[in-house]
Amino acid sequence: MPPAPSPKTHYPNLVVFDHPLIQHKLTLMRDKTTGFMAFRSLMRQIAALMVFEVTRTFHAERIQVDTPLEQTTGSRINAQITVVPVLRAGLGMADAILEVMPEARVGHLGLARDEKTLKPISYLSKLPKHLNAGPVILVDPMLATGGSAVAALTMLREAGADDLRMIALVASPEGVTTLGEHHPDVKIYAAALDRGLDERGYIRPGLGDAGDRLYGTT
Ligand code: PRP
Ligand code: URA
């Protein structure tokens, strides 16, 4: 198979983090001998590193602040941020994001991919009200066929969200394309764009089943 195309050329909706620290940690996650304890910790570490860039476009207003010595100008994010992990694997990244954004609200979407049809089945939706009160970050480490992410973003839009972005670990070209077709305004942030999907819908080279590896259910 040919190498994955350059994300910058082919995918205007995708940002890939070609940062050595993130790539180092992702490589450890890909390693099949990495157990769930280390896998979970690495996922948290990568999410914490990525959140800095994912939130760069958040609007901040200028405000005045009195330091102990004088008044100066600072900034404040006024909007209500919402973080929405897709269960189960999204939880592995969401905790780290919330550590640096404790003021965010959290919504939960439960989606499980049917192993035969590869279509997502929704089993839970628990979202805060007024999702249009600020930016919403969808969190799911794996963007494979894109079916789950398309469904999740559609659910978020139907619930009122209008400022959306997605954070993932590993994306496939198929998933990025499908997401771009259904939700062209949603920027995807990923640690890697892999080669493609196999016949079972797994990302190759990928890192296997993220939920199972995260929670030791393999
Ligand atoms: C994984 C992953 C995504 C989905 C991606 O979840 O976390 O939600 O598959 O696949 P897609 O892009 O083809 O829809 P899974 O359904 O395995 O559930 P789990 O996290 O509970 O294991
Ligand atoms: N879900 C996963 O966890 N891994 C894949 O490679 C594809 C879907």
PDB file of C-alpha atoms and ligand atoms in Angstrom:
ATOM      1  CA  MET A   1       0.000   0.000   0.000  1.00  0.00           C
ATOM      2  CA  PRO A   2       1.278   3.548  -0.723  1.00  0.00           C
ATOM      3  CA  PRO A   3       2.184   5.799   2.214  1.00  0.00           C
ATOM      4  CA  ALA A   4      -0.572   8.041   3.617  1.00  0.00           C
ATOM      5  CA  PRO A   5      -0.928  11.283   1.644  1.00  0.00           C
ATOM      6  CA  SER A   6       0.195  14.538   3.166  1.00  0.00           C
ATOM      7  CA  PRO A   7      -2.642  15.780   5.409  1.00  0.00           C
ATOM      8  CA  LYS A   8      -1.894  19.414   4.592  1.00  0.00           C
ATOM      9  CA  THR A   9      -2.371  18.813   0.847  1.00  0.00           C
ATOM     10  CA  HIS A  10      -5.362  16.516   0.886  1.00  0.00           C
ATOM     11  CA  TYR A  11      -7.325  17.224   4.041  1.00  0.00           C
ATOM     12  CA  PRO A  12      -8.109  20.849   4.836  1.00  0.00           C
ATOM     13  CA  ASN A  13     -10.250  19.670   7.790  1.00  0.00           C
ATOM     14  CA  LEU A  14      -7.335  17.856   9.505  1.00  0.00           C
ATOM     15  CA  VAL A  15      -4.495  18.978  11.778  1.00  0.00           C
ATOM     16  CA  VAL A  16      -1.862  16.306  12.534  1.00  0.00           C
ATOM     17  CA  PHE A  17       0.555  16.803  15.409  1.00  0.00           C
ATOM     18  CA  ASP A  18       4.008  16.021  14.067  1.00  0.00           C
ATOM     19  CA  HIS A  19       5.535  16.761  17.471  1.00  0.00           C
ATOM     20  CA  PRO A  20       8.372  14.438  18.609  1.00  0.00           C
ATOM     21  CA  LEU A  21       7.011  14.020  22.129  1.00  0.00           C
ATOM     22  CA  ILE A  22       3.543  13.097  20.858  1.00  0.00           C
ATOM     23  CA  GLN A  23       4.950  10.747  18.213  1.00  0.00           C
ATOM     24  CA  HIS A  24       7.199   9.075  20.802  1.00  0.00           C
ATOM     25  CA  LYS A  25       4.252   8.408  23.110  1.00  0.00           C
ATOM     26  CA  LEU A  26       1.993   7.286  20.260  1.00  0.00           C
ATOM     27  CA  THR A  27       4.619   4.769  19.151  1.00  0.00           C
ATOM     28  CA  LEU A  28       4.622   3.290  22.654  1.00  0.00           C
ATOM     29  CA  MET A  29       0.823   3.037  22.450  1.00  0.00           C
ATOM     30  CA  ARG A  30       0.995   1.242  19.114  1.00  0.00           C
ATOM     31  CA  ASP A  31       3.356  -1.376  20.581  1.00  0.00           C
ATOM     32  CA  LYS A  32       1.290  -4.500  21.257  1.00  0.00           C
ATOM     33  CA  THR A  33       3.354  -5.327  24.366  1.00  0.00           C
ATOM     34  CA  THR A  34       2.222  -2.088  26.062  1.00  0.00           C
ATOM     35  CA  GLY A  35      -0.255  -3.051  28.784  1.00  0.00           C
ATOM     36  CA  PHE A  36      -3.419  -1.193  29.774  1.00  0.00           C
ATOM     37  CA  MET A  37      -1.850   0.747  32.632  1.00  0.00           C
ATOM     38  CA  ALA A  38       0.813   2.328  30.416  1.00  0.00           C
ATOM     39  CA  PHE A  39      -1.640   2.638  27.497  1.00  0.00           C
ATOM     40  CA  ARG A  40      -4.077   4.597  29.658  1.00  0.00           C
ATOM     41  CA  SER A  41      -1.356   6.849  31.011  1.00  0.00           C
ATOM     42  CA  LEU A  42       0.082   7.546  27.539  1.00  0.00           C
ATOM     43  CA  MET A  43      -3.343   8.407  26.161  1.00  0.00           C
ATOM     44  CA  ARG A  44      -3.816  10.939  28.942  1.00  0.00           C
ATOM     45  CA  GLN A  45      -0.367  12.424  28.360  1.00  0.00           C
ATOM     46  CA  ILE A  46      -0.958  12.868  24.620  1.00  0.00           C
ATOM     47  CA  ALA A  47      -4.414  14.399  25.140  1.00  0.00           C
ATOM     48  CA  ALA A  48      -2.938  16.926  27.574  1.00  0.00           C
ATOM     49  CA  LEU A  49      -0.305  17.918  25.011  1.00  0.00           C
ATOM     50  CA  MET A  50      -2.849  18.227  22.192  1.00  0.00           C
ATOM     51  CA  VAL A  51      -5.394  20.321  24.059  1.00  0.00           C
ATOM     52  CA  PHE A  52      -3.186  23.398  23.854  1.00  0.00           C
ATOM     53  CA  GLU A  53      -3.533  23.539  20.055  1.00  0.00           C
ATOM     54  CA  VAL A  54      -7.136  22.313  19.912  1.00  0.00           C
ATOM     55  CA  THR A  55      -8.266  25.277  22.003  1.00  0.00           C
ATOM     56  CA  ARG A  56      -6.213  27.900  20.137  1.00  0.00           C
ATOM     57  CA  THR A  57      -9.251  29.290  18.278  1.00  0.00           C
ATOM     58  CA  PHE A  58     -11.319  29.779  21.452  1.00  0.00           C
ATOM     59  CA  HIS A  59     -12.444  33.375  21.695  1.00  0.00           C
ATOM     60  CA  ALA A  60     -11.001  35.374  24.606  1.00  0.00           C
ATOM     61  CA  GLU A  61     -12.068  38.862  25.542  1.00  0.00           C
ATOM     62  CA  ARG A  62      -9.717  41.558  26.845  1.00  0.00           C
ATOM     63  CA  ILE A  63     -10.307  42.498  30.481  1.00  0.00           C
ATOM     64  CA  GLN A  64      -8.655  44.735  33.053  1.00  0.00           C
ATOM     65  CA  VAL A  65      -7.009  43.127  36.073  1.00  0.00           C
ATOM     66  CA  ASP A  66      -5.406  44.673  39.160  1.00  0.00           C
ATOM     67  CA  THR A  67      -2.092  43.045  40.022  1.00  0.00           C
ATOM     68  CA  PRO A  68      -0.699  43.848  43.493  1.00  0.00           C
ATOM     69  CA  LEU A  69       1.283  46.620  41.768  1.00  0.00           C
ATOM     70  CA  GLU A  70      -0.873  48.125  39.004  1.00  0.00           C
ATOM     71  CA  GLN A  71      -3.733  47.648  36.616  1.00  0.00           C
ATOM     72  CA  THR A  72      -3.063  45.770  33.372  1.00  0.00           C
ATOM     73  CA  THR A  73      -4.897  44.146  30.499  1.00  0.00           C
ATOM     74  CA  GLY A  74      -5.515  40.426  30.524  1.00  0.00           C
ATOM     75  CA  SER A  75      -7.894  38.044  28.799  1.00  0.00           C
ATOM     76  CA  ARG A  76     -10.812  35.841  29.767  1.00  0.00           C
ATOM     77  CA  ILE A  77     -12.638  33.049  27.981  1.00  0.00           C
ATOM     78  CA  ASN A  78     -16.272  33.908  28.586  1.00  0.00           C
ATOM     79  CA  ALA A  79     -17.915  31.135  26.608  1.00  0.00           C
ATOM     80  CA  GLN A  80     -19.157  27.917  28.194  1.00  0.00           C
ATOM     81  CA  ILE A  81     -16.868  25.086  27.005  1.00  0.00           C
ATOM     82  CA  THR A  82     -18.265  21.569  26.655  1.00  0.00           C
ATOM     83  CA  VAL A  83     -16.195  18.399  26.356  1.00  0.00           C
ATOM     84  CA  VAL A  84     -17.999  15.348  24.949  1.00  0.00           C
ATOM     85  CA  PRO A  85     -16.239  11.968  25.098  1.00  0.00           C
ATOM     86  CA  VAL A  86     -17.603   9.080  23.041  1.00  0.00           C
ATOM     87  CA  LEU A  87     -17.801   6.022  25.307  1.00  0.00           C
ATOM     88  CA  ARG A  88     -15.844   4.123  26.011  1.00  0.00           C
ATOM     89  CA  ALA A  89     -12.486   5.097  24.559  1.00  0.00           C
ATOM     90  CA  GLY A  90     -13.110   8.865  24.580  1.00  0.00           C
ATOM     91  CA  LEU A  91     -13.051   8.790  28.373  1.00  0.00           C
ATOM     92  CA  GLY A  92      -9.347   7.993  28.224  1.00  0.00           C
ATOM     93  CA  MET A  93      -8.615  11.396  26.680  1.00  0.00           C
ATOM     94  CA  ALA A  94     -11.376  13.460  28.308  1.00  0.00           C
ATOM     95  CA  ASP A  95      -9.977  13.239  31.855  1.00  0.00           C
ATOM     96  CA  ALA A  96      -6.686  14.795  30.779  1.00  0.00           C
ATOM     97  CA  ILE A  97      -8.488  17.565  28.889  1.00  0.00           C
ATOM     98  CA  LEU A  98     -10.619  18.338  31.941  1.00  0.00           C
ATOM     99  CA  GLU A  99      -7.547  18.606  34.112  1.00  0.00           C
ATOM    100  CA  VAL A 100      -6.424  21.654  32.137  1.00  0.00           C
ATOM    101  CA  MET A 101      -9.988  22.932  31.571  1.00  0.00           C
ATOM    102  CA  PRO A 102     -11.788  22.156  34.826  1.00  0.00           C
ATOM    103  CA  GLU A 103     -14.389  24.818  34.018  1.00  0.00           C
ATOM    104  CA  ALA A 104     -15.741  22.773  31.091  1.00  0.00           C
ATOM    105  CA  ARG A 105     -19.074  20.978  31.187  1.00  0.00           C
ATOM    106  CA  VAL A 106     -19.118  17.320  30.146  1.00  0.00           C
ATOM    107  CA  GLY A 107     -21.554  15.505  27.888  1.00  0.00           C
ATOM    108  CA  HIS A 108     -21.478  11.762  27.278  1.00  0.00           C
ATOM    109  CA  LEU A 109     -22.343   9.907  24.096  1.00  0.00           C
ATOM    110  CA  GLY A 110     -22.384   6.113  24.146  1.00  0.00           C
ATOM    111  CA  LEU A 111     -21.776   4.613  20.713  1.00  0.00           C
ATOM    112  CA  ALA A 112     -20.729   1.051  19.926  1.00  0.00           C
ATOM    113  CA  ARG A 113     -19.751  -0.050  16.453  1.00  0.00           C
ATOM    114  CA  ASP A 114     -21.554  -3.139  15.206  1.00  0.00           C
ATOM    115  CA  GLU A 115     -18.782  -5.617  14.342  1.00  0.00           C
ATOM    116  CA  LYS A 116     -20.483  -6.826  11.147  1.00  0.00           C
ATOM    117  CA  THR A 117     -22.051  -3.689   9.627  1.00  0.00           C
ATOM    118  CA  LEU A 118     -19.467  -1.298  11.186  1.00  0.00           C
ATOM    119  CA  LYS A 119     -22.387   1.080  11.819  1.00  0.00           C
ATOM    120  CA  PRO A 120     -22.544   2.857  15.188  1.00  0.00           C
ATOM    121  CA  ILE A 121     -25.307   1.945  17.620  1.00  0.00           C
ATOM    122  CA  SER A 122     -26.243   4.684  20.063  1.00  0.00           C
ATOM    123  CA  TYR A 123     -26.887   3.537  23.656  1.00  0.00           C
ATOM    124  CA  LEU A 124     -26.481   6.749  25.650  1.00  0.00           C
ATOM    125  CA  SER A 125     -26.842  10.485  25.178  1.00  0.00           C
ATOM    126  CA  LYS A 126     -26.445  12.722  28.192  1.00  0.00           C
ATOM    127  CA  LEU A 127     -25.685  16.259  27.102  1.00  0.00           C
ATOM    128  CA  PRO A 128     -25.708  19.612  28.899  1.00  0.00           C
ATOM    129  CA  LYS A 129     -28.307  22.163  27.785  1.00  0.00           C
ATOM    130  CA  HIS A 130     -27.514  25.185  25.601  1.00  0.00           C
ATOM    131  CA  LEU A 131     -24.631  23.630  23.701  1.00  0.00           C
ATOM    132  CA  ASN A 132     -24.489  26.782  21.590  1.00  0.00           C
ATOM    133  CA  ALA A 133     -23.208  28.711  24.636  1.00  0.00           C
ATOM    134  CA  GLY A 134     -19.614  28.014  23.553  1.00  0.00           C
ATOM    135  CA  PRO A 135     -17.172  25.661  21.860  1.00  0.00           C
ATOM    136  CA  VAL A 136     -17.808  21.916  21.968  1.00  0.00           C
ATOM    137  CA  ILE A 137     -14.960  19.393  21.748  1.00  0.00           C
ATOM    138  CA  LEU A 138     -15.855  15.877  20.615  1.00  0.00           C
ATOM    139  CA  VAL A 139     -13.343  13.375  22.005  1.00  0.00           C
ATOM    140  CA  ASP A 140     -12.720   9.935  20.498  1.00  0.00           C
ATOM    141  CA  PRO A 141      -9.244   8.467  19.996  1.00  0.00           C
ATOM    142  CA  MET A 142     -10.161   6.421  16.894  1.00  0.00           C
ATOM    143  CA  LEU A 143     -11.571   7.863  13.659  1.00  0.00           C
ATOM    144  CA  ALA A 144     -11.913   4.740  11.509  1.00  0.00           C
ATOM    145  CA  THR A 145     -14.840   4.594   9.038  1.00  0.00           C
ATOM    146  CA  GLY A 146     -16.000   7.889  10.525  1.00  0.00           C
ATOM    147  CA  GLY A 147     -19.470   6.462  11.214  1.00  0.00           C
ATOM    148  CA  SER A 148     -19.287   7.038  14.971  1.00  0.00           C
ATOM    149  CA  ALA A 149     -17.903  10.571  14.665  1.00  0.00           C
ATOM    150  CA  VAL A 150     -20.476  11.570  12.021  1.00  0.00           C
ATOM    151  CA  ALA A 151     -23.271  10.213  14.244  1.00  0.00           C
ATOM    152  CA  ALA A 152     -21.860  11.945  17.345  1.00  0.00           C
ATOM    153  CA  LEU A 153     -21.496  15.305  15.593  1.00  0.00           C
ATOM    154  CA  THR A 154     -25.023  15.019  14.174  1.00  0.00           C
ATOM    155  CA  MET A 155     -26.349  14.352  17.690  1.00  0.00           C
ATOM    156  CA  LEU A 156     -24.445  17.370  19.004  1.00  0.00           C
ATOM    157  CA  ARG A 157     -25.794  19.608  16.241  1.00  0.00           C
ATOM    158  CA  GLU A 158     -29.348  18.380  16.866  1.00  0.00           C
ATOM    159  CA  ALA A 159     -28.824  19.283  20.529  1.00  0.00           C
ATOM    160  CA  GLY A 160     -27.870  22.830  19.520  1.00  0.00           C
ATOM    161  CA  ALA A 161     -24.063  22.833  19.178  1.00  0.00           C
ATOM    162  CA  ASP A 162     -22.758  25.162  16.486  1.00  0.00           C
ATOM    163  CA  ASP A 163     -19.035  25.535  17.273  1.00  0.00           C
ATOM    164  CA  LEU A 164     -17.574  22.053  17.002  1.00  0.00           C
ATOM    165  CA  ARG A 165     -14.152  20.425  16.745  1.00  0.00           C
ATOM    166  CA  MET A 166     -12.923  16.861  17.235  1.00  0.00           C
ATOM    167  CA  ILE A 167      -9.834  15.546  18.992  1.00  0.00           C
ATOM    168  CA  ALA A 168      -8.600  12.045  18.079  1.00  0.00           C
ATOM    169  CA  LEU A 169      -5.427  10.009  18.398  1.00  0.00           C
ATOM    170  CA  VAL A 170      -5.382   8.025  15.178  1.00  0.00           C
ATOM    171  CA  ALA A 171      -7.384   8.882  12.061  1.00  0.00           C
ATOM    172  CA  SER A 172      -7.805   7.040   8.783  1.00  0.00           C
ATOM    173  CA  PRO A 173      -8.030   8.796   5.398  1.00  0.00           C
ATOM    174  CA  GLU A 174     -11.487   7.226   4.936  1.00  0.00           C
ATOM    175  CA  GLY A 175     -12.725   8.627   8.249  1.00  0.00           C
ATOM    176  CA  VAL A 176     -11.343  12.106   7.629  1.00  0.00           C
ATOM    177  CA  THR A 177     -12.956  12.195   4.160  1.00  0.00           C
ATOM    178  CA  THR A 178     -16.336  10.969   5.426  1.00  0.00           C
ATOM    179  CA  LEU A 179     -16.339  13.465   8.263  1.00  0.00           C
ATOM    180  CA  GLY A 180     -15.457  16.268   5.849  1.00  0.00           C
ATOM    181  CA  GLU A 181     -18.389  15.313   3.617  1.00  0.00           C
ATOM    182  CA  HIS A 182     -20.932  15.329   6.461  1.00  0.00           C
ATOM    183  CA  HIS A 183     -19.518  18.055   8.704  1.00  0.00           C
ATOM    184  CA  PRO A 184     -17.205  20.197   6.562  1.00  0.00           C
ATOM    185  CA  ASP A 185     -16.897  22.939   9.187  1.00  0.00           C
ATOM    186  CA  VAL A 186     -15.497  20.604  11.876  1.00  0.00           C
ATOM    187  CA  LYS A 187     -11.717  20.640  12.288  1.00  0.00           C
ATOM    188  CA  ILE A 188     -10.208  17.304  13.306  1.00  0.00           C
ATOM    189  CA  TYR A 189      -7.057  17.265  15.453  1.00  0.00           C
ATOM    190  CA  ALA A 190      -5.192  13.935  15.434  1.00  0.00           C
ATOM    191  CA  ALA A 191      -1.814  12.606  16.531  1.00  0.00           C
ATOM    192  CA  ALA A 192      -1.547  10.516  13.351  1.00  0.00           C
ATOM    193  CA  LEU A 193      -3.111   9.942   9.965  1.00  0.00           C
ATOM    194  CA  ASP A 194      -2.626   6.252   9.278  1.00  0.00           C
ATOM    195  CA  ARG A 195      -2.536   4.295   6.011  1.00  0.00           C
ATOM    196  CA  GLY A 196      -6.126   3.076   5.829  1.00  0.00           C
ATOM    197  CA  LEU A 197      -8.726   0.576   7.006  1.00  0.00           C
ATOM    198  CA  ASP A 198      -8.562  -3.201   6.777  1.00  0.00           C
ATOM    199  CA  GLU A 199     -11.492  -5.462   5.875  1.00  0.00           C
ATOM    200  CA  ARG A 200     -12.703  -5.489   9.502  1.00  0.00           C
ATOM    201  CA  GLY A 201     -12.720  -1.699   9.664  1.00  0.00           C
ATOM    202  CA  TYR A 202      -9.593  -1.475  11.836  1.00  0.00           C
ATOM    203  CA  ILE A 203      -7.131   1.341  11.239  1.00  0.00           C
ATOM    204  CA  ARG A 204      -3.751   0.113   9.904  1.00  0.00           C
ATOM    205  CA  PRO A 205      -1.150   0.218  11.276  1.00  0.00           C
ATOM    206  CA  GLY A 206      -3.319   1.637  14.063  1.00  0.00           C
ATOM    207  CA  LEU A 207      -3.137   0.544  17.651  1.00  0.00           C
ATOM    208  CA  GLY A 208      -5.856  -2.105  17.805  1.00  0.00           C
ATOM    209  CA  ASP A 209      -9.116  -1.731  19.699  1.00  0.00           C
ATOM    210  CA  ALA A 210      -8.603   1.397  21.779  1.00  0.00           C
ATOM    211  CA  GLY A 211     -11.424   0.686  24.251  1.00  0.00           C
ATOM    212  CA  ASP A 212     -10.218  -2.840  24.933  1.00  0.00           C
ATOM    213  CA  ARG A 213      -6.588  -1.792  25.314  1.00  0.00           C
ATOM    214  CA  LEU A 214      -7.554   1.098  27.580  1.00  0.00           C
ATOM    215  CA  TYR A 215      -9.658  -0.957  29.964  1.00  0.00           C
ATOM    216  CA  GLY A 216      -7.971  -4.365  29.722  1.00  0.00           C
ATOM    217  CA  THR A 217     -11.010  -6.044  28.146  1.00  0.00           C
ATOM    218  CA  THR A 218      -9.092  -7.802  25.359  1.00  0.00           C
TER     219      THR A 218
HETATM  220  C1  PRP B   1     -14.303   2.684  18.626  1.00  0.00           C
HETATM  221  C2  PRP B   1     -13.762   4.086  18.728  1.00  0.00           C
HETATM  222  C3  PRP B   1     -14.791   4.893  17.963  1.00  0.00           C
HETATM  223  C4  PRP B   1     -15.195   3.923  16.872  1.00  0.00           C
HETATM  224  C5  PRP B   1     -14.494   4.317  15.602  1.00  0.00           C
HETATM  225  O1  PRP B   1     -15.300   2.473  19.545  1.00  0.00           O
HETATM  226  O2  PRP B   1     -13.567   4.528  20.041  1.00  0.00           O
HETATM  227  O3  PRP B   1     -15.904   5.275  18.744  1.00  0.00           O
HETATM  228  O4  PRP B   1     -14.771   2.622  17.272  1.00  0.00           O
HETATM  229  O5  PRP B   1     -14.920   3.564  14.539  1.00  0.00           O
HETATM  230  P1  PRP B   1     -15.693   4.203  13.289  1.00  0.00           P
HETATM  231  O6  PRP B   1     -14.971   5.445  12.922  1.00  0.00           O
HETATM  232  O7  PRP B   1     -15.591   3.129  12.249  1.00  0.00           O
HETATM  233  O8  PRP B   1     -17.114   4.453  13.699  1.00  0.00           O
HETATM  234  P2  PRP B   1     -16.052   1.060  19.722  1.00  0.00           P
HETATM  235  O9  PRP B   1     -17.285   1.021  18.893  1.00  0.00           O
HETATM  236  O10 PRP B   1     -15.063  -0.044  19.503  1.00  0.00           O
HETATM  237  O11 PRP B   1     -16.535   1.101  21.215  1.00  0.00           O
HETATM  238  P3  PRP B   1     -15.686   1.012  22.592  1.00  0.00           P
HETATM  239  O12 PRP B   1     -14.894   2.300  22.719  1.00  0.00           O
HETATM  240  O13 PRP B   1     -16.721   0.897  23.637  1.00  0.00           O
HETATM  241  O14 PRP B   1     -14.785  -0.185  22.513  1.00  0.00           O
HETATM  242  N1  URA B   2     -11.985   1.258  16.753  1.00  0.00           N
HETATM  243  C1  URA B   2     -10.808   0.997  17.370  1.00  0.00           C
HETATM  244  O1  URA B   2     -10.736   0.997  18.600  1.00  0.00           O
HETATM  245  N2  URA B   2      -9.738   0.746  16.608  1.00  0.00           N
HETATM  246  C2  URA B   2      -9.781   0.742  15.260  1.00  0.00           C
HETATM  247  O2  URA B   2      -8.746   0.509  14.616  1.00  0.00           O
HETATM  248  C3  URA B   2     -11.017   1.006  14.644  1.00  0.00           C
HETATM  249  C4  URA B   2     -12.101   1.272  15.408  1.00  0.00           C
END
